XYZ file of C-alpha atoms in Angstrom:
615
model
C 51.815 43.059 -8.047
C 49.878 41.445 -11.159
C 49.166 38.062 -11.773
C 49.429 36.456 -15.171
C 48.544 38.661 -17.852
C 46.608 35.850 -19.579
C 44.852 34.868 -16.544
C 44.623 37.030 -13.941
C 43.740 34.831 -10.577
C 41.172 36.965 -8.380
C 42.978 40.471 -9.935
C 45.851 42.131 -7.836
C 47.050 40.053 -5.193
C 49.091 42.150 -2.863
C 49.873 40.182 0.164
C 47.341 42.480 2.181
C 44.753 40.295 -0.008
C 45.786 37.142 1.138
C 43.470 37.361 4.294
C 40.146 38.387 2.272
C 41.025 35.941 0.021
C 40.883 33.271 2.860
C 37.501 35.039 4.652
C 35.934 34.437 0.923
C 36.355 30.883 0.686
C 35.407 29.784 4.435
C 32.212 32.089 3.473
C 31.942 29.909 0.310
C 32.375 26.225 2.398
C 29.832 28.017 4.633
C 27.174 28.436 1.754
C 27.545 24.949 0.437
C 26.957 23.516 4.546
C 23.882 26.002 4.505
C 22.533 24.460 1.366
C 22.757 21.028 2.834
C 21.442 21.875 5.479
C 18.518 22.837 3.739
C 18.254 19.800 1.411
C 18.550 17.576 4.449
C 15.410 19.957 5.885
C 13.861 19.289 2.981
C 14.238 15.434 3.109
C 12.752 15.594 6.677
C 9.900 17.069 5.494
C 9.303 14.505 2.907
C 9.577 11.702 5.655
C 6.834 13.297 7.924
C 4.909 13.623 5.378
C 5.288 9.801 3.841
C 4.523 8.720 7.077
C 1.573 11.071 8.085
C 0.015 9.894 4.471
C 0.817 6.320 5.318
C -0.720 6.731 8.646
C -4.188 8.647 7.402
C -4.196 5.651 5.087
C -3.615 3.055 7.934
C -6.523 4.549 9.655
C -9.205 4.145 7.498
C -8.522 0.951 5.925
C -10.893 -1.556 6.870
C -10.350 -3.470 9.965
C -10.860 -7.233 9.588
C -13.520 -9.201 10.894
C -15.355 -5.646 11.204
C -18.620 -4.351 9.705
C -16.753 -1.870 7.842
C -15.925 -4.857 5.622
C -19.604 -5.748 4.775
C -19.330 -2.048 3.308
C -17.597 -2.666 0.755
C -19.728 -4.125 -1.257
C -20.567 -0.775 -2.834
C -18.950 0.788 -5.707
C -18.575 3.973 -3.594
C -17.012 2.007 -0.623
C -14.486 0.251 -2.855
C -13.519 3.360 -4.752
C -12.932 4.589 -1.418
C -10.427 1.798 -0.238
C -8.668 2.506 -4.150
C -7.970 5.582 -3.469
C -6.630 4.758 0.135
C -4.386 2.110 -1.816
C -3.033 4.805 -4.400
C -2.818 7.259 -1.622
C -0.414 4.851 0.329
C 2.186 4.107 -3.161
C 1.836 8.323 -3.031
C 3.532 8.605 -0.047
C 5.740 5.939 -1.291
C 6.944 8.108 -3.691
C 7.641 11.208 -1.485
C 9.485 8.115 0.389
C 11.353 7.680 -2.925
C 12.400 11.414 -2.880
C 13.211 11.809 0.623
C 15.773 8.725 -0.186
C 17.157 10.200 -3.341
C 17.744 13.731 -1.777
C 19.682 12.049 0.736
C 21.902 9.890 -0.951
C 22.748 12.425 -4.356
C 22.701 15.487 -2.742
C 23.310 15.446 1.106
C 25.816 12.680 1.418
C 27.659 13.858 -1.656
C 27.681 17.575 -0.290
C 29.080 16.013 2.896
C 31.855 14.535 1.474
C 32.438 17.042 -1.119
C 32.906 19.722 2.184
C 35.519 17.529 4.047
C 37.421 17.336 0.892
C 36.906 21.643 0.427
C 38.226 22.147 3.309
C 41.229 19.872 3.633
C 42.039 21.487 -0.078
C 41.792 24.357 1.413
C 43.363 24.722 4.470
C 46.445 23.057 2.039
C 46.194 25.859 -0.246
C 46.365 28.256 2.207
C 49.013 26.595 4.007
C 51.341 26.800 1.052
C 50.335 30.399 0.363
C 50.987 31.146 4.427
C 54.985 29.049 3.878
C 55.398 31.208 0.811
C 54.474 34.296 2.048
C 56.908 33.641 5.578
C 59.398 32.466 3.036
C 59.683 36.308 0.958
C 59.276 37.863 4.582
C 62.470 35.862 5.965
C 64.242 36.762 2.682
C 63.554 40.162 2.725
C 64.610 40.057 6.910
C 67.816 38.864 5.736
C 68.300 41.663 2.941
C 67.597 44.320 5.326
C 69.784 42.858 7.756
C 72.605 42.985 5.572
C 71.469 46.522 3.823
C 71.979 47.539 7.684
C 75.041 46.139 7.834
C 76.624 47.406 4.812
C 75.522 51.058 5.293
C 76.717 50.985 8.859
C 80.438 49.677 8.009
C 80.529 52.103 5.829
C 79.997 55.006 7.673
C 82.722 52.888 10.114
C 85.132 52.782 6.951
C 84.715 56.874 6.721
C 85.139 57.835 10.311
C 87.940 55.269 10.159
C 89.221 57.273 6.804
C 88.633 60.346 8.043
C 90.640 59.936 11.329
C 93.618 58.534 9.566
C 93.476 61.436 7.537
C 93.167 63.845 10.486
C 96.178 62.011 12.104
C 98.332 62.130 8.804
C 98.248 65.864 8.710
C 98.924 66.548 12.427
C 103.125 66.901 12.515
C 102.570 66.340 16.296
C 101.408 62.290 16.131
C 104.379 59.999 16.001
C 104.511 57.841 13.094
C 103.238 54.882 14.744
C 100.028 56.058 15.361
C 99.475 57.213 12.015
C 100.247 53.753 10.693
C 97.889 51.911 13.262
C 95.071 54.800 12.252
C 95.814 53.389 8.669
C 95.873 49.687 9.277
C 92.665 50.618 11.391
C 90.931 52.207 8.209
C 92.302 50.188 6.029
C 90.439 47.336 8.024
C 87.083 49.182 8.012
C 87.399 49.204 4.338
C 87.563 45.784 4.187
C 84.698 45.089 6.490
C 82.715 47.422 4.349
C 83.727 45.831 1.125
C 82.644 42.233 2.542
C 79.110 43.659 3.942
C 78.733 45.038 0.358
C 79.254 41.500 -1.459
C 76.793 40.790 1.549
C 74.369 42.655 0.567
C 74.524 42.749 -3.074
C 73.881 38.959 -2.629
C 71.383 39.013 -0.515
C 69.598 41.470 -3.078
C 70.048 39.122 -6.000
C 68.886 36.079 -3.579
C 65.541 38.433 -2.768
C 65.301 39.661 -6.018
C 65.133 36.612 -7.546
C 63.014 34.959 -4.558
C 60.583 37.762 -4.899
C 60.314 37.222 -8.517
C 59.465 33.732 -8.403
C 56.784 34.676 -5.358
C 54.826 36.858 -7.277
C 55.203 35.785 -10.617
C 55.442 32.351 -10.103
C 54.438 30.532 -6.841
C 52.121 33.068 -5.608
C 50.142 32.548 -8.955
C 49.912 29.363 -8.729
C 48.120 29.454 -5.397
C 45.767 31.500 -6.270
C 45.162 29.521 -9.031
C 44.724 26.531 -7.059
C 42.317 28.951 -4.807
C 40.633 29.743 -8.087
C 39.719 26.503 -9.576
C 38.971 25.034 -6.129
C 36.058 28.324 -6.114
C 34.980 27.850 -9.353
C 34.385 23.701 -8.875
C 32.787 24.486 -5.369
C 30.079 26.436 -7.521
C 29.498 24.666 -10.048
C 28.964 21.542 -7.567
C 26.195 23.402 -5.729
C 24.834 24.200 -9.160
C 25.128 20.619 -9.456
C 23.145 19.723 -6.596
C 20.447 22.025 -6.981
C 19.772 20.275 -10.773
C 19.717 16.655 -8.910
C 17.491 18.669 -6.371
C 14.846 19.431 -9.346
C 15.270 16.068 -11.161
C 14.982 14.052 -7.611
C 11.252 15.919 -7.937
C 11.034 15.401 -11.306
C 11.607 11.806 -11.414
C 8.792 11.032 -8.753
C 6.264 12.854 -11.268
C 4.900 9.977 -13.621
C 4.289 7.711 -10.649
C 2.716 10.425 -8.812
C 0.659 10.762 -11.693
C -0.536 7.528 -12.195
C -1.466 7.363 -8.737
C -3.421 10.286 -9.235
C -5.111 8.966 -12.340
C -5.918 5.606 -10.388
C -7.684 8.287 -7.869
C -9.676 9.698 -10.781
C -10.790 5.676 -12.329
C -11.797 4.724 -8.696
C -14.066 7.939 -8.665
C -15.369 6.900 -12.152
C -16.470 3.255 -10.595
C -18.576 4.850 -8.684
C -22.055 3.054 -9.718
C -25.000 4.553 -7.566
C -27.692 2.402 -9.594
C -25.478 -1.122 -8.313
C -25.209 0.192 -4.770
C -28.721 1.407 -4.585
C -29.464 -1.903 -6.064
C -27.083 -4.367 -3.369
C -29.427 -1.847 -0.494
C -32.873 -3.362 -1.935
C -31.176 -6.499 -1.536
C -29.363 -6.344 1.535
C -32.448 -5.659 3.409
C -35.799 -6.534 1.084
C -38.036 -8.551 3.400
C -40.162 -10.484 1.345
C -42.674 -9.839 3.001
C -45.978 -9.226 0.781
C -48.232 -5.745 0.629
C -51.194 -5.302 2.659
C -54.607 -5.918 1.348
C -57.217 -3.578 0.194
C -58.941 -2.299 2.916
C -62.606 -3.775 4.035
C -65.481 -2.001 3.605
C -66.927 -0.924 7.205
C -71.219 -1.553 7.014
C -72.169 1.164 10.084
C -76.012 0.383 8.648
C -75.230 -3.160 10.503
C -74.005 -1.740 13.770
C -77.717 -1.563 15.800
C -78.048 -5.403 14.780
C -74.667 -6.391 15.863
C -75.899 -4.478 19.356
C -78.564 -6.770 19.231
C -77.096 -9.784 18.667
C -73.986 -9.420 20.982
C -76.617 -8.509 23.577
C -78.271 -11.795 22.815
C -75.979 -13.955 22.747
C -74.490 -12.601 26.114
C -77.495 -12.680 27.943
C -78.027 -16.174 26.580
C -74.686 -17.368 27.900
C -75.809 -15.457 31.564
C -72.859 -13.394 31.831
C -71.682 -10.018 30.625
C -69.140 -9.676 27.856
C -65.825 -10.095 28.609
C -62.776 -8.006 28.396
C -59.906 -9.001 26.179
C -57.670 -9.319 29.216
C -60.552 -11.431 31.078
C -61.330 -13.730 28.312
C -57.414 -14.074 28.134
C -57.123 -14.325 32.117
C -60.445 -17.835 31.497
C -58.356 -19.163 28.484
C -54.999 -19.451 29.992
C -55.068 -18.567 34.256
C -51.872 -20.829 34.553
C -50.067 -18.223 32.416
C -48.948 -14.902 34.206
C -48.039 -11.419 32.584
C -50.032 -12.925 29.326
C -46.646 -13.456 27.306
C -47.213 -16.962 26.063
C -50.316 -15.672 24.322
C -48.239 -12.889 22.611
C -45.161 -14.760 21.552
C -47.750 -17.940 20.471
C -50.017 -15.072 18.684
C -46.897 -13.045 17.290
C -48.531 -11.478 13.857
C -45.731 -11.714 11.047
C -48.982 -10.112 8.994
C -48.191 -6.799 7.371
C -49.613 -4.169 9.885
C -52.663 -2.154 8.678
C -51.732 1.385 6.729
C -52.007 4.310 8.944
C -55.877 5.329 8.925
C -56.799 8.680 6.639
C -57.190 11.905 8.585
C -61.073 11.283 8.247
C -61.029 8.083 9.256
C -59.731 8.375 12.324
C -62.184 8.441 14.967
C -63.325 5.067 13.872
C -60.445 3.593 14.980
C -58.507 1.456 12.357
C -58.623 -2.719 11.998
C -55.943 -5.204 13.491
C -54.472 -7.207 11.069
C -56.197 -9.965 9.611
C -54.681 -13.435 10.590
C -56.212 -16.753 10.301
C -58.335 -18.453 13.427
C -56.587 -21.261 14.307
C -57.758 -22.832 17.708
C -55.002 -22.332 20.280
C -55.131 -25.480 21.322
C -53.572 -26.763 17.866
C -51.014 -24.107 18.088
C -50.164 -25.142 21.931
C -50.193 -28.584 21.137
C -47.192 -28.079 18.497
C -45.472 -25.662 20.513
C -45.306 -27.810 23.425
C -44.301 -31.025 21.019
C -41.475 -28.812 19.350
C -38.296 -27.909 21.806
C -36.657 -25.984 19.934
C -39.231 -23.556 19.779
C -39.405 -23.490 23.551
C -35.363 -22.564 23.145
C -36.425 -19.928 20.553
C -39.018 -18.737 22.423
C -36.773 -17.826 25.157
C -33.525 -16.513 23.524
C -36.274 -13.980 22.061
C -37.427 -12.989 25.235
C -33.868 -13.039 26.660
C -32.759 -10.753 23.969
C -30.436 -13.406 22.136
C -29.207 -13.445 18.459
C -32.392 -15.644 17.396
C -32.848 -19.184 17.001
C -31.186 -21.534 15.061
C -33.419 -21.604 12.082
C -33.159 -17.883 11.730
C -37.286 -17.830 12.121
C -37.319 -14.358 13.730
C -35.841 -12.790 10.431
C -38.248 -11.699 7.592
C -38.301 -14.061 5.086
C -36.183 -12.751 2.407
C -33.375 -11.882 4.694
C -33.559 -15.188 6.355
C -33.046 -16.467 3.391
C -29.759 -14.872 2.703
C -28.634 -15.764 6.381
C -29.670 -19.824 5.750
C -27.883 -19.389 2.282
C -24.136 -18.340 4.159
C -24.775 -20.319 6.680
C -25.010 -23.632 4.319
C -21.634 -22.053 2.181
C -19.992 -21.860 5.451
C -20.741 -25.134 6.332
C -19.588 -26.260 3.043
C -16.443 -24.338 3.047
C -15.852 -26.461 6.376
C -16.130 -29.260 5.267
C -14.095 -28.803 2.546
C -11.231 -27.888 4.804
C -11.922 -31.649 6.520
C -12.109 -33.036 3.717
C -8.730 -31.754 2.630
C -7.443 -32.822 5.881
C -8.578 -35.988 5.455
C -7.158 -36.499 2.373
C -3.774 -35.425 3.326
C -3.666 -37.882 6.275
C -4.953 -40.322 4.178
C -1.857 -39.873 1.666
C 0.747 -39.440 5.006
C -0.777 -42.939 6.441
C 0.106 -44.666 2.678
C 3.561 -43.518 3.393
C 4.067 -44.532 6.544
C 2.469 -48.149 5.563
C 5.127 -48.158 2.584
C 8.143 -46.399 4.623
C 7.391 -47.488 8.362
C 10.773 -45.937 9.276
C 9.278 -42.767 8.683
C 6.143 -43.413 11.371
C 3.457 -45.278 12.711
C 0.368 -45.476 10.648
C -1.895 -46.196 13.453
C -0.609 -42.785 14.921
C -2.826 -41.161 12.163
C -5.783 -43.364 12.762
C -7.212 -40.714 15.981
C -7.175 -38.032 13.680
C -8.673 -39.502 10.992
C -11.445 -40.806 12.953
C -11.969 -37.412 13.895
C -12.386 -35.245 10.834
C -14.715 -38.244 9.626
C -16.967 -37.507 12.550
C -16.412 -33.636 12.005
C -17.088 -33.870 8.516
C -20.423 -36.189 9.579
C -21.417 -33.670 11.712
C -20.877 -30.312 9.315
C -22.837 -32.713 6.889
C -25.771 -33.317 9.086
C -25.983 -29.347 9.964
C -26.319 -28.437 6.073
C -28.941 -31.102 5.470
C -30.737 -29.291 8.128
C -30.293 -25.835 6.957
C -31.082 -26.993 3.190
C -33.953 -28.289 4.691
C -35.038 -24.611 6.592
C -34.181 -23.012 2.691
C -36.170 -24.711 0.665
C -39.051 -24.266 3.445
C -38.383 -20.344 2.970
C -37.999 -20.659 -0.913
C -41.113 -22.465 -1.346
C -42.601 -19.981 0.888
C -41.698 -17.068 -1.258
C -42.288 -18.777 -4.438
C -46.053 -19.520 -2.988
C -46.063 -15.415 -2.172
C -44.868 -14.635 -5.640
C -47.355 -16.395 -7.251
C -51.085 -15.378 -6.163
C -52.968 -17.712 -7.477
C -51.549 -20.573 -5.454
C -53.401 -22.148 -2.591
C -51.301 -21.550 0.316
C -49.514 -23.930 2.515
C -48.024 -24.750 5.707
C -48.930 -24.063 9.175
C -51.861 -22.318 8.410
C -53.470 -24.096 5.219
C -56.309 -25.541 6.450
C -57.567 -22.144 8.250
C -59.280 -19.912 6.421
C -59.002 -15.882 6.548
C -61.841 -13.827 7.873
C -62.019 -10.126 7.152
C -62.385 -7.630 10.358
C -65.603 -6.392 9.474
C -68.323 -5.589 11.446
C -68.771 -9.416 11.791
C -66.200 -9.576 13.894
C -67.571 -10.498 17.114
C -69.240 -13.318 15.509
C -65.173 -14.588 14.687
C -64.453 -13.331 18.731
C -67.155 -15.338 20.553
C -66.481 -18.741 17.537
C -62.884 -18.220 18.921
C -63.604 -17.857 22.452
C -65.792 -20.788 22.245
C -63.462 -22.581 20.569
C -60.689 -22.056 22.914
C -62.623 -22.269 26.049
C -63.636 -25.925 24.986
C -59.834 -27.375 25.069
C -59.368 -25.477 28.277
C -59.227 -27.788 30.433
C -57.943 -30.780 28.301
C -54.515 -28.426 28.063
C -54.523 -27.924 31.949
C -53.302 -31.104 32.599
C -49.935 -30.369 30.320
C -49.388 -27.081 31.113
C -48.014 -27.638 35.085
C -44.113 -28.339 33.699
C -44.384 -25.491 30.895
C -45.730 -23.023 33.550
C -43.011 -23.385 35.960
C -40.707 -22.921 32.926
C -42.216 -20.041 31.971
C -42.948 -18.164 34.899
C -39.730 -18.464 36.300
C -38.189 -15.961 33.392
C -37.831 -12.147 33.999
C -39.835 -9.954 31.726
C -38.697 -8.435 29.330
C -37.170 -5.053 30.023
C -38.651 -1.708 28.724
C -36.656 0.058 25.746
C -38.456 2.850 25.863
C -42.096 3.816 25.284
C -44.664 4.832 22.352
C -47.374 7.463 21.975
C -50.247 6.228 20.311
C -51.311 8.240 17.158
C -54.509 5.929 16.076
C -56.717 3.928 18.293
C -56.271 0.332 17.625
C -58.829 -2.419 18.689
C -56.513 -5.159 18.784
C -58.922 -8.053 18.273
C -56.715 -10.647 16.843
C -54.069 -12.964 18.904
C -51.158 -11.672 20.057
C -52.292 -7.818 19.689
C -53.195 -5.324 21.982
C -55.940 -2.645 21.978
C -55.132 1.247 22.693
C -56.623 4.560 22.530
C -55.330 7.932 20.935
C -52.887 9.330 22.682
C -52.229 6.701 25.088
C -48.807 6.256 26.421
C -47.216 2.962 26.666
C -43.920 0.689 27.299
C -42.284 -0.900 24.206
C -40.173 -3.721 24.972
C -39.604 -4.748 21.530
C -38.858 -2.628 18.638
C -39.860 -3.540 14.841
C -38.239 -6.455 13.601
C -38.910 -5.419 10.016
C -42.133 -6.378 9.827
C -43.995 -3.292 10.934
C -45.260 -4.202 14.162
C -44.088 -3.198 17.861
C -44.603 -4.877 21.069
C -45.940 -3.037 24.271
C -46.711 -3.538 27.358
C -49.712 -1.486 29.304
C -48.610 -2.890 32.850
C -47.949 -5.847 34.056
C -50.788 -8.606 32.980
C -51.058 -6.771 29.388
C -48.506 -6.738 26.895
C -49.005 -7.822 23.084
C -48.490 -6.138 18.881
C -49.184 -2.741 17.771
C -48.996 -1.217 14.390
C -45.740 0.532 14.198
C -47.208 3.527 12.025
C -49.659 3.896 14.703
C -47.270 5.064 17.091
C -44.578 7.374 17.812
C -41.484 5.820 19.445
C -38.933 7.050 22.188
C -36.326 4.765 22.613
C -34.312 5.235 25.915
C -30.449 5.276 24.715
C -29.443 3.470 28.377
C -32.002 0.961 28.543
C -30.493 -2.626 27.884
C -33.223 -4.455 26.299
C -33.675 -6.785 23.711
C -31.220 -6.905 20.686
C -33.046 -6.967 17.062
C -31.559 -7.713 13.978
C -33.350 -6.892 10.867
């Protein structure tokens, strides 16, 4: 059986094609479901991914009110948080594609197999009616083919009996004419099943024709076009699968390229710049070194012994003269927090030098008594003094801090305040604009309902005000102080100006026994105002060890507020270097005072809680 000779549907179609024909396009409906499937794979992939990017990016963004945010002040930091940014629209885009892929391909394919398959299934269905239709057809032929033959083999036994009976002279005359009639009758029978048949042949004849040449083609035709649009749609949707990727490429691109101009911000000079100063100190370089006169040291001998045996006692230890100049302090910590050297520390002493033992820092005499009498006048020193020792975040003043860095702290601590009370003051102004409407509209509200408030953010705003006079006041004290460091030839100024320096020579117990003297003559005068300061004092824990030091150099230790060790000696450290350069110790319990930090070597104890610093 052929098809049309123009266009031959799927080649010879014998009806023993019809079900390979039907396993060929479920197989095909089954390819374009497998593709889906993979596209919608594919879009779940994309997905994850968006949200794994999103989520990396999520988890390195800075947190607010964090640290992390101080960071990014450097170019590197901020390049950092770009990229994070361009990394997030990144996964947007693979967002983008997972979206597109969804609705032009997957939802489309969906649809586009519901309708294959009803098309098909109708196809088939009219091919399956056909095909039952020719088989019933040719049923019926055969039937009456059947028929015909066997009335006519009836009509010649019939025939052939009558003839028998004709020539026998024995059979009466009535039985030959009933074997006639009888034949006669079969003839008839077989004539009709022949008109039978011969129509039922022209009915299948031209039933069959129109089958194969006509309805059958058409079918498979159907079948045809239906297979070649089913390809070409998954050709289709593998080109939107390519341009769906293709599309996302530009902005994945520029996102790139913003990766690439945050790397090229990158500006090591500026950060390395914002480190000197995020944490310069201000403080100024030591001095040259003294010269050390050993050709003096048998007449010092002579005139410490001398003087001593003039005064009828022996020479006293530092922690004896301390325990005659102050015996209503314990533990000797008002000395060192009153005697606190915010000096540079000495260098470290030259490998040659070392057995002499290097020189405390030098630091003005001042009598004690003056420094007593203005610590004991001053309370917020006294609160200063103990959120030190207590380990708190420093006093108010932001005295503990070197000076350049307290500088900065005063300075956003005064825009602070004035961003506050620029907030009042905008609240203030917005009251003051509700109360005019009230007085003109009093159906809209009381105006002496806005009166409370108003009274206030005046007394806030009063307040804030006060607190930035005061830390103006603390700035310019620390910017005249620097400006008097920055320029050398200045006569210096403050607490200290009328005291002059004295270089640790070998003069120096001459400067020990003036200040001993000195000290030891307003001993008693301070006795009398030291009974509510004591009890204060005394009542405070000491403070807790952090971990403890190795000396490397001896130290004498002769000015206030220091301490005096040997090589090698171990000790506590309860305070670590504020910036400065200089550590405080403690030997045991009645000494405890300054070292050199380059003099020692530190081992901090990771679970010791002691004092907080902040440099």
């Amino acid at each position: 059986h052929l098809g049309d000779s123009n266009r031959q549907p799927f080649g010879y179609w014998p009806n023993d094609q019809f079900d390979n024909l039907e396993r060929h396009t479920h197989w095909g409906i089954e390819f374009v479901e497998k593709y889906t499937k993979f596209v919608k794979e594919r879009s779940e992939i994309e997905i994850s991914y968006a949200k794994q990017i999103r989520n990396l990016s999520k988890k390195y963004q800075p947190k607010k009110n964090s640290r992390e945010e101080d960071e990014y002040k450097y170019t590197s930091c901020r390049a950092f948080l770009m990229t994070l940014n361009e990394l997030n629209d990144y996964a947007g885009q693979h967002e983008v594609m997972a979206e597109d892929l969804t609705t032009h391909i997957i939802c489309e394919l969906t649809r586009y197999i519901q309708e294959l398959k009803a098309e098909r299934k109708s196809h088939f269905h009219d091919g399956r009616r056909a095909q039952q239709h020719i088989e019933n057809s040719w049923k019926q032929l055969e039937s009456s083919k059947r028929r015909f033959e066997r009335d006519c083999k009836e009509a010649d036994r019939a025939q052939q009996y009558f003839d028998k009976i004709d020539a026998d002279i024995n059979v009466t005359k009535a039985d030959v004419e009933k074997a006639r009639q009888q034949a006669q009758m079969k003839h008839q029978v077989a004539e009709d099943s022949k008109n039978e048949y011969l129509t039922f042949l022209q009915k299948f004849n031209k039933e069959q024709n129109a089958h194969y040449h006509t309805l059958i083609p058409h079918i498979f035709q159907k079948l045809q076009e239906m297979e070649e649009k089913r390809i070409e749609r998954v050709g289709e949707s593998m080109k939107t699968y390519a341009e769906v990727d293709r599309k996302v490429l530009p902005i994945v691109g520029k996102c790139l390229d913003g990766m690439t101009n945050a790397a090229e911000s990158i500006e090591p000079k500026m950060d390395t710049k914002h480190v000197v100063e995020s944490y310069k100190s201000g403080f100024e370089p030591p001095g040259d070194v003294e010269v050390e006169d050993y050709s003096l040291s048998m007449r010092r001998t002579v005139s410490e012994s001398s003087y001593l045996n003039s005064q009828g006692e022996s020479k006293p230890s530092r922690s004896n003269s301390r325990g005659k100049l102050w015996p209503f302090i314990k533990r000797n910590k008002l000395m060192s927090l009153l005697a606190s050297p915010r000096q540079p520390p000495p260098p470290p002493p030259s490998p040659g030098a070392v057995h002499n033992g290097p020189q405390s820092p030098q630091q003005p005499s001042e009598p004690l008594s003056h420094r007593l009498n203005e610590f004991m006048t001053s309370k917020h020193k006294m609160q200063c003094l103990r959120s030190l020792k207590r380990g708190g975040s420093g006093p108010e003043d932001c005295s503990h801090l070197p000076p350049e860095q307290r500088r900065k702290k005063l300075q956003a601590k005064i825009n602070d305040i004035n961003k506050e009370i620029q907030k009042e003051m905008d609240q203030r102004d917005a009251l003051s604009k509700m109360k005019d409407v009230y007085i003109k509209n009093p159906h809209m509200g009381d105006p002496n309902s806005v009166d409370p408030r108003l009274e206030e953010i005046c007394q806030n705003i009063d307040k804030l005000q006060l607190d930035a006079r005061k830390y103006e006041a603390w700035l310019v004290e620390v910017e005249t102080r620097l400006a008097e460091k920055s320029d050398p030839h200045r006569p210096p100024s403050g607490l200290y100006n009328s005291q002059t320096t004295t270089p640790v020579n070998n003069n120096c117990a001459h400067v020990n026994r003036e200040s001993y003297t000195e000290d030891h003559s307003t001993e008693h005068p301070l006795k009398s105002r030291s009974t509510d300061f004591d009890d204060d004092f005394d009542y405070e824990d000491p403070l807790p060890t952090i971990g403890t030091c190795k000396s490397l150099y001896p130290f004498e230790g002769q000015n206030e507020g220091t301490i005096s060790m040997t090589e090698g000696e171990l000790l506590y450290v309860i305070e670590e270097d504020k910036g400065d350069g200089w550590t405080r110790v403690r030997r045991n319990e009645d000494e405890e005072g300054y070292v050199p930090t380059s003099y020692i070597k530190v081992f901090f104890d990771t679970n010791a809680k002691g004092a907080m610093t902040y440099i």
